Amino acid sequence: MDMRPTTSLAVCCTTTTTITTKSKTGAESTSSRSSTATKPTAQEEEVDEGDSSSGQLVSTRGICTLRVKIFLIKHLSKLVACNKKMFLPVKSNTSPVTTEGTNGEDVTTVTSNSTQTPSDLSPPNMSGDDILPQAHHQNPGHCIASFSAINRMRQNAQLCDVALEVGGETINAHKVILASVSPYFYAMFNDDMLERNRDVVTLHDIDPSSLKQLIEYAYSGEITITEENVQVLLPASSLLQIQSVREACCKFLLRQLHPSNCLGIRSFADAHSCKELHSRSHRYALQNFQQVVGTEEFLLLGFNEVQDLISNSQLNICSEEKVFVAVLNWVKHDLSERKKHISELMSHVRLPLVNREFLMSCVETEPLVREDSHCKELLLEAMKYHLLPEQRSSLVSQRTLERRPEGMRQYIFAVGGGSLFAIHNECECYNPKTNAWMTISPMSSRRSRAGVTALRKLLYVVGGYDGENDLASAECYNPLTNEWCNITPMGTKRSCLGTCAFDGLLYVCGGYDGASCLASVERYDPLTAVWTSCPAMNTRRRYCRVAVLDNCIYALGGFDSSNYQSSVERFDPRVGNWSAVPSMTSRRSSCGVAALDGYLYCIGGSDGTMCMQTGERFNLRANSWEPISAMHSRRSTHEVVEANGYLYALGGNDGSSSLNSVERYEPKVNKWTIVTSMLTRRSSIGASVLECFNLERGLLQTSI
């Protein structure tokens, strides 16, 4: 904006001039005209020349200009005031506002009390209200430009007041800059220290290249961290107490974590008191233990570090055999020096949880174990646990407890089933946290009406029907490898059976063998890979369901070849017999059963006339059944599982078609909610809940 007074005069001032001319007859005539002071009209620029004999020309424009000048002299002060009032806002009660410019341009903010335009302003007023407003100026690029200039002066040794000597090199700097970034230098140059008044300061125990980088950072606020310099940059930033660089180094190392370096990073973090980095790298080593034990870093660990790892209950392993092998490899890496630690390390290996074949073929035959008396005692303890499964509940110790890695999450697995005359081997799993389903590897056999149970970090599928035959075969799924493998078949063909896990054993109850309904019971021991017969139920039950509540196994409902059952019985493995409990209020076959918070739930099913959507639960303390709210859909041949304090009803048949819908029950509000449907319609479905660690990542890795 052009702030010159002439512009404002052209806008605001209008003058009246009197023009005297002489006519052809010689008489004077007077006319009054109104015009602006800066631009005469055409009539004012040209006047009749009059009688040529008179020899006199009158310039109207000259007379007008003279009159304007006289007017301006008389009223100059008022015009200047008018000019100020036009271009400076009138005061109001609003506060000053600061506006920041972009691209580093200068910004001036004027305190304004009015939104009036110049044409709205009142005539000049020379009262006290004409005080100039405040103005705030800000240059966003000032600090960057200033520090860049100061850094150039440092590089040229201009105005520097200290020289830092380290490793035979000298680095010029400004004390005020160093003190503003580093508490170490602030204390050096302000407290009563010898270096306070020195021009040259010698530093020890710091890498010269790192010091140069940190000095450059003090002036520029920028630094480059690489795999090559991070191990000297972090200690240097710690010494100088430059916390921002120290934290950046820790974050960089966290992004570099890998099974091959996590133990080294953990030791490095411990040496430099980086608590968060140490905690995260230690957790990473626990979660990736199976890969870590195969690295050179593991073999070079000290005894205390190895003991710290293998004693941790959060160790992520697929089997305890991995820990035993890791201990042997570490000891044998320096046998003469490390042999003395074998007994103490073996006490942290949970030998009762290794399978019997490994125990007999690898542990018992290992010379290091046989030669150590304490190791032999540990071996006997494991054998006793294997040979007396009925007494396992009384043999509880730290070595009989399964490890549970941090970050384990419950997933719902749905396997097999049938739809539209097709029987599936496809499987899928559901993450309740993300409310999403994903596919996993298919089973080796097509199965519907199978029993599904999770046990010791594996998913077991037993029996079922393949479209032609009832099955005795069984297989298990390992979520770490996304693979299925066959296990020992049952002693009896069974479809429509009930399954559950208790005390480390897999129980199967009732079912159908292709000819008759069954009351027989078997159990499978994963440690020995052996099926054993158990006391039979009091009632034959096909399409029954079983669950564990208060250390007892409950069998509910089903079909006995002639009647749909409402009866319930329970088995106490410690006593070894079945006993009757109060019957349900409704007959239910092909129902869904689960235990939650001290209650035994039985939901849906068929009573022989229709599929049901009602449910009820058994109150153990009251020894009676009570109703719960009905599901949104009628369901039979479905499954009900418990996960994270909720019940989930999956698939089944509504009387006319197979379902892929899923609904969730919240006991606190007695309400069912629809959640994401399965990818496949499944009646006669098998389902269970298995705790996994980062299953999505594992599935992604195994699919590549």
Short mmCIF file of C-alpha atoms in Angstrom, two decimals, residues 293-497:
data_model
loop_
_atom_site.label_atom_id
_atom_site.label_comp_id
_atom_site.label_asym_id
_atom_site.label_seq_id
_atom_site.Cartn_x
_atom_site.Cartn_y
_atom_site.Cartn_z
CA VAL A 293 19.03 -69.71 20.72
CA GLY A 294 20.48 -70.47 17.31
CA THR A 295 22.59 -67.30 17.20
CA GLU A 296 26.21 -66.69 18.15
CA GLU A 297 25.11 -64.06 20.66
CA PHE A 298 23.27 -66.69 22.72
CA LEU A 299 26.30 -68.97 22.91
CA LEU A 300 28.44 -66.05 24.12
CA LEU A 301 26.10 -65.10 26.97
CA GLY A 302 27.21 -65.39 30.56
CA PHE A 303 25.67 -67.87 32.99
CA ASN A 304 23.47 -65.30 34.74
CA GLU A 305 22.06 -64.04 31.44
CA VAL A 306 21.22 -67.56 30.24
CA GLN A 307 19.59 -68.39 33.56
CA ASP A 308 17.59 -65.17 33.41
CA LEU A 309 16.20 -66.17 30.02
CA ILE A 310 15.32 -69.83 30.55
CA SER A 311 13.77 -69.29 33.98
CA ASN A 312 11.26 -66.79 32.62
CA SER A 313 7.66 -68.02 32.48
CA GLN A 314 6.98 -65.73 29.52
CA LEU A 315 9.36 -67.60 27.23
CA ASN A 316 7.67 -68.10 23.85
CA ILE A 317 8.32 -71.69 22.77
CA CYS A 318 6.35 -74.37 21.00
CA SER A 319 7.69 -77.07 23.35
CA GLU A 320 9.94 -77.38 26.38
CA GLU A 321 12.31 -79.55 24.35
CA LYS A 322 13.65 -76.32 22.80
CA VAL A 323 14.83 -75.10 26.20
CA PHE A 324 16.58 -78.38 27.00
CA VAL A 325 18.47 -78.30 23.69
CA ALA A 326 19.40 -74.63 24.20
CA VAL A 327 20.93 -75.38 27.62
CA LEU A 328 22.98 -78.27 26.26
CA ASN A 329 24.27 -76.20 23.34
CA TRP A 330 25.33 -73.37 25.63
CA VAL A 331 27.13 -75.67 28.08
CA LYS A 332 28.90 -77.62 25.33
CA HIS A 333 30.11 -74.40 23.67
CA ASP A 334 32.67 -74.15 26.49
CA LEU A 335 32.28 -77.48 28.24
CA SER A 336 35.25 -77.28 30.60
CA GLU A 337 34.17 -73.92 31.97
CA ARG A 338 30.39 -74.31 31.86
CA LYS A 339 29.83 -77.92 32.93
CA LYS A 340 29.57 -76.81 36.55
CA HIS A 341 26.36 -74.90 35.72
CA ILE A 342 24.43 -77.86 34.23
CA SER A 343 22.41 -78.78 37.33
CA GLU A 344 21.34 -75.23 38.09
CA LEU A 345 20.31 -74.58 34.50
CA MET A 346 18.44 -77.90 34.21
CA SER A 347 16.35 -76.97 37.24
CA HIS A 348 14.77 -74.26 35.05
CA VAL A 349 13.93 -76.70 32.25
CA ARG A 350 10.36 -77.95 32.71
CA LEU A 351 11.10 -81.61 32.02
CA PRO A 352 7.65 -82.86 33.13
CA LEU A 353 6.21 -81.04 30.11
CA VAL A 354 8.41 -82.66 27.44
CA ASN A 355 6.90 -85.63 25.65
CA ARG A 356 7.77 -89.13 26.80
CA GLU A 357 9.67 -90.12 23.67
CA PHE A 358 12.00 -87.13 23.98
CA LEU A 359 12.39 -87.73 27.70
CA MET A 360 13.52 -91.32 27.18
CA SER A 361 15.57 -90.93 24.01
CA CYS A 362 17.26 -87.57 24.58
CA VAL A 363 17.15 -86.54 28.23
CA GLU A 364 17.77 -89.88 29.90
CA THR A 365 20.63 -90.77 27.54
CA GLU A 366 22.44 -87.42 27.79
CA PRO A 367 25.81 -87.94 29.59
CA LEU A 368 25.69 -84.51 31.23
CA VAL A 369 22.36 -85.48 32.83
CA ARG A 370 23.38 -88.99 33.81
CA GLU A 371 26.60 -87.79 35.45
CA ASP A 372 24.92 -85.18 37.65
CA SER A 373 22.94 -86.34 40.69
CA HIS A 374 20.63 -83.33 40.75
CA CYS A 375 19.83 -83.77 37.06
CA LYS A 376 18.91 -87.41 37.69
CA GLU A 377 16.45 -86.30 40.38
CA LEU A 378 14.86 -83.92 37.91
CA LEU A 379 14.55 -86.77 35.40
CA LEU A 380 12.80 -89.00 37.95
CA GLU A 381 10.38 -86.19 38.79
CA ALA A 382 9.46 -85.90 35.11
CA MET A 383 8.95 -89.65 34.73
CA LYS A 384 6.65 -89.77 37.75
CA TYR A 385 4.56 -86.96 36.25
CA HIS A 386 4.25 -88.96 33.03
CA LEU A 387 3.44 -92.30 34.65
CA LEU A 388 0.79 -91.03 37.08
CA PRO A 389 -1.55 -88.73 35.15
CA GLU A 390 -4.28 -89.10 37.79
CA GLN A 391 -1.97 -87.55 40.38
CA ARG A 392 -0.78 -84.60 38.31
CA SER A 393 -2.91 -82.15 40.23
CA SER A 394 -0.95 -83.06 43.37
CA LEU A 395 2.44 -82.84 41.63
CA VAL A 396 2.21 -79.15 40.87
CA SER A 397 5.45 -77.16 40.88
CA GLN A 398 7.06 -74.41 38.82
CA ARG A 399 8.29 -77.08 36.41
CA THR A 400 4.77 -78.41 35.74
CA LEU A 401 3.30 -75.04 34.83
CA GLU A 402 3.08 -74.06 31.18
CA ARG A 403 4.91 -70.93 30.13
CA ARG A 404 2.66 -68.12 29.01
CA PRO A 405 4.35 -65.49 26.83
CA GLU A 406 3.48 -61.85 27.29
CA GLY A 407 1.12 -60.60 24.61
CA MET A 408 -0.75 -63.88 24.21
CA ARG A 409 -4.23 -63.29 22.83
CA GLN A 410 -7.27 -65.52 22.60
CA TYR A 411 -8.41 -66.55 19.12
CA ILE A 412 -11.50 -68.54 18.19
CA PHE A 413 -10.85 -71.37 15.73
CA ALA A 414 -13.66 -72.78 13.58
CA VAL A 415 -12.83 -76.00 11.73
CA GLY A 416 -14.59 -78.39 9.40
CA GLY A 417 -18.36 -78.72 9.38
CA GLY A 418 -20.71 -79.04 6.44
CA SER A 419 -22.96 -77.01 4.16
CA LEU A 420 -25.06 -77.85 1.09
CA PHE A 421 -24.05 -81.52 1.12
CA ALA A 422 -20.35 -80.57 1.28
CA ILE A 423 -18.05 -81.46 4.15
CA HIS A 424 -15.18 -79.08 4.82
CA ASN A 425 -11.54 -79.37 5.73
CA GLU A 426 -11.18 -75.58 5.53
CA CYS A 427 -10.51 -73.74 8.77
CA GLU A 428 -10.60 -70.14 9.93
CA CYS A 429 -9.93 -68.17 13.09
CA TYR A 430 -11.42 -65.06 14.65
CA ASN A 431 -9.68 -62.25 16.51
CA PRO A 432 -12.19 -60.80 19.00
CA LYS A 433 -10.09 -57.66 19.34
CA THR A 434 -10.29 -56.79 15.64
CA ASN A 435 -13.65 -58.51 15.02
CA ALA A 436 -12.18 -60.15 11.91
CA TRP A 437 -11.90 -63.68 10.51
CA MET A 438 -8.89 -65.07 8.63
CA THR A 439 -8.16 -68.41 7.02
CA ILE A 440 -5.56 -70.88 8.29
CA SER A 441 -4.18 -74.07 6.75
CA PRO A 442 -6.83 -76.72 6.02
CA MET A 443 -6.95 -80.03 7.85
CA SER A 444 -5.57 -83.14 6.20
CA SER A 445 -9.08 -84.72 6.26
CA ARG A 446 -12.59 -83.43 5.71
CA ARG A 447 -14.48 -83.51 8.99
CA SER A 448 -17.91 -82.59 10.30
CA ARG A 449 -19.37 -83.54 13.71
CA ALA A 450 -15.79 -83.64 15.07
CA GLY A 451 -14.56 -82.76 18.54
CA VAL A 452 -12.25 -79.74 18.86
CA THR A 453 -10.22 -78.75 21.94
CA ALA A 454 -7.20 -76.55 22.67
CA LEU A 455 -4.46 -78.06 24.83
CA ARG A 456 -0.84 -77.00 25.51
CA LYS A 457 -0.73 -74.32 22.77
CA LEU A 458 -2.05 -76.75 20.14
CA LEU A 459 -5.50 -77.25 18.63
CA TYR A 460 -6.72 -80.86 18.59
CA VAL A 461 -9.41 -82.19 16.25
CA VAL A 462 -10.61 -85.75 16.87
CA GLY A 463 -13.07 -88.06 15.16
CA GLY A 464 -15.97 -86.79 13.09
CA TYR A 465 -17.54 -87.79 9.80
CA ASP A 466 -15.96 -87.41 6.34
CA GLY A 467 -19.10 -88.01 4.26
CA GLU A 468 -18.64 -91.76 4.10
CA ASN A 469 -17.32 -92.98 7.44
CA ASP A 470 -17.20 -92.10 11.10
CA LEU A 471 -13.58 -91.44 12.05
CA ALA A 472 -11.18 -92.48 14.80
CA SER A 473 -8.32 -90.40 13.39
CA ALA A 474 -7.11 -87.19 14.99
CA GLU A 475 -4.79 -84.31 14.15
CA CYS A 476 -3.43 -81.19 15.81
CA TYR A 477 -2.68 -77.67 14.60
CA ASN A 478 0.40 -75.65 15.57
CA PRO A 479 -0.27 -71.89 15.22
CA LEU A 480 3.48 -71.10 15.25
CA THR A 481 4.00 -73.03 12.01
CA ASN A 482 0.43 -72.92 10.64
CA GLU A 483 0.64 -76.67 10.07
CA TRP A 484 -1.43 -79.75 10.88
CA CYS A 485 0.02 -83.11 11.90
CA ASN A 486 -1.61 -86.45 12.62
CA ILE A 487 -1.62 -87.89 16.13
CA THR A 488 -2.47 -91.30 17.54
CA PRO A 489 -6.04 -92.35 16.55
CA MET A 490 -8.69 -93.01 19.19
CA GLY A 491 -9.54 -96.53 20.20
CA THR A 492 -13.11 -96.09 18.88
CA LYS A 493 -14.63 -94.38 15.85
CA ARG A 494 -16.62 -91.39 17.02
CA SER A 495 -18.67 -88.63 15.43
CA CYS A 496 -21.08 -86.29 17.23
CA LEU A 497 -18.84 -86.53 20.32
#
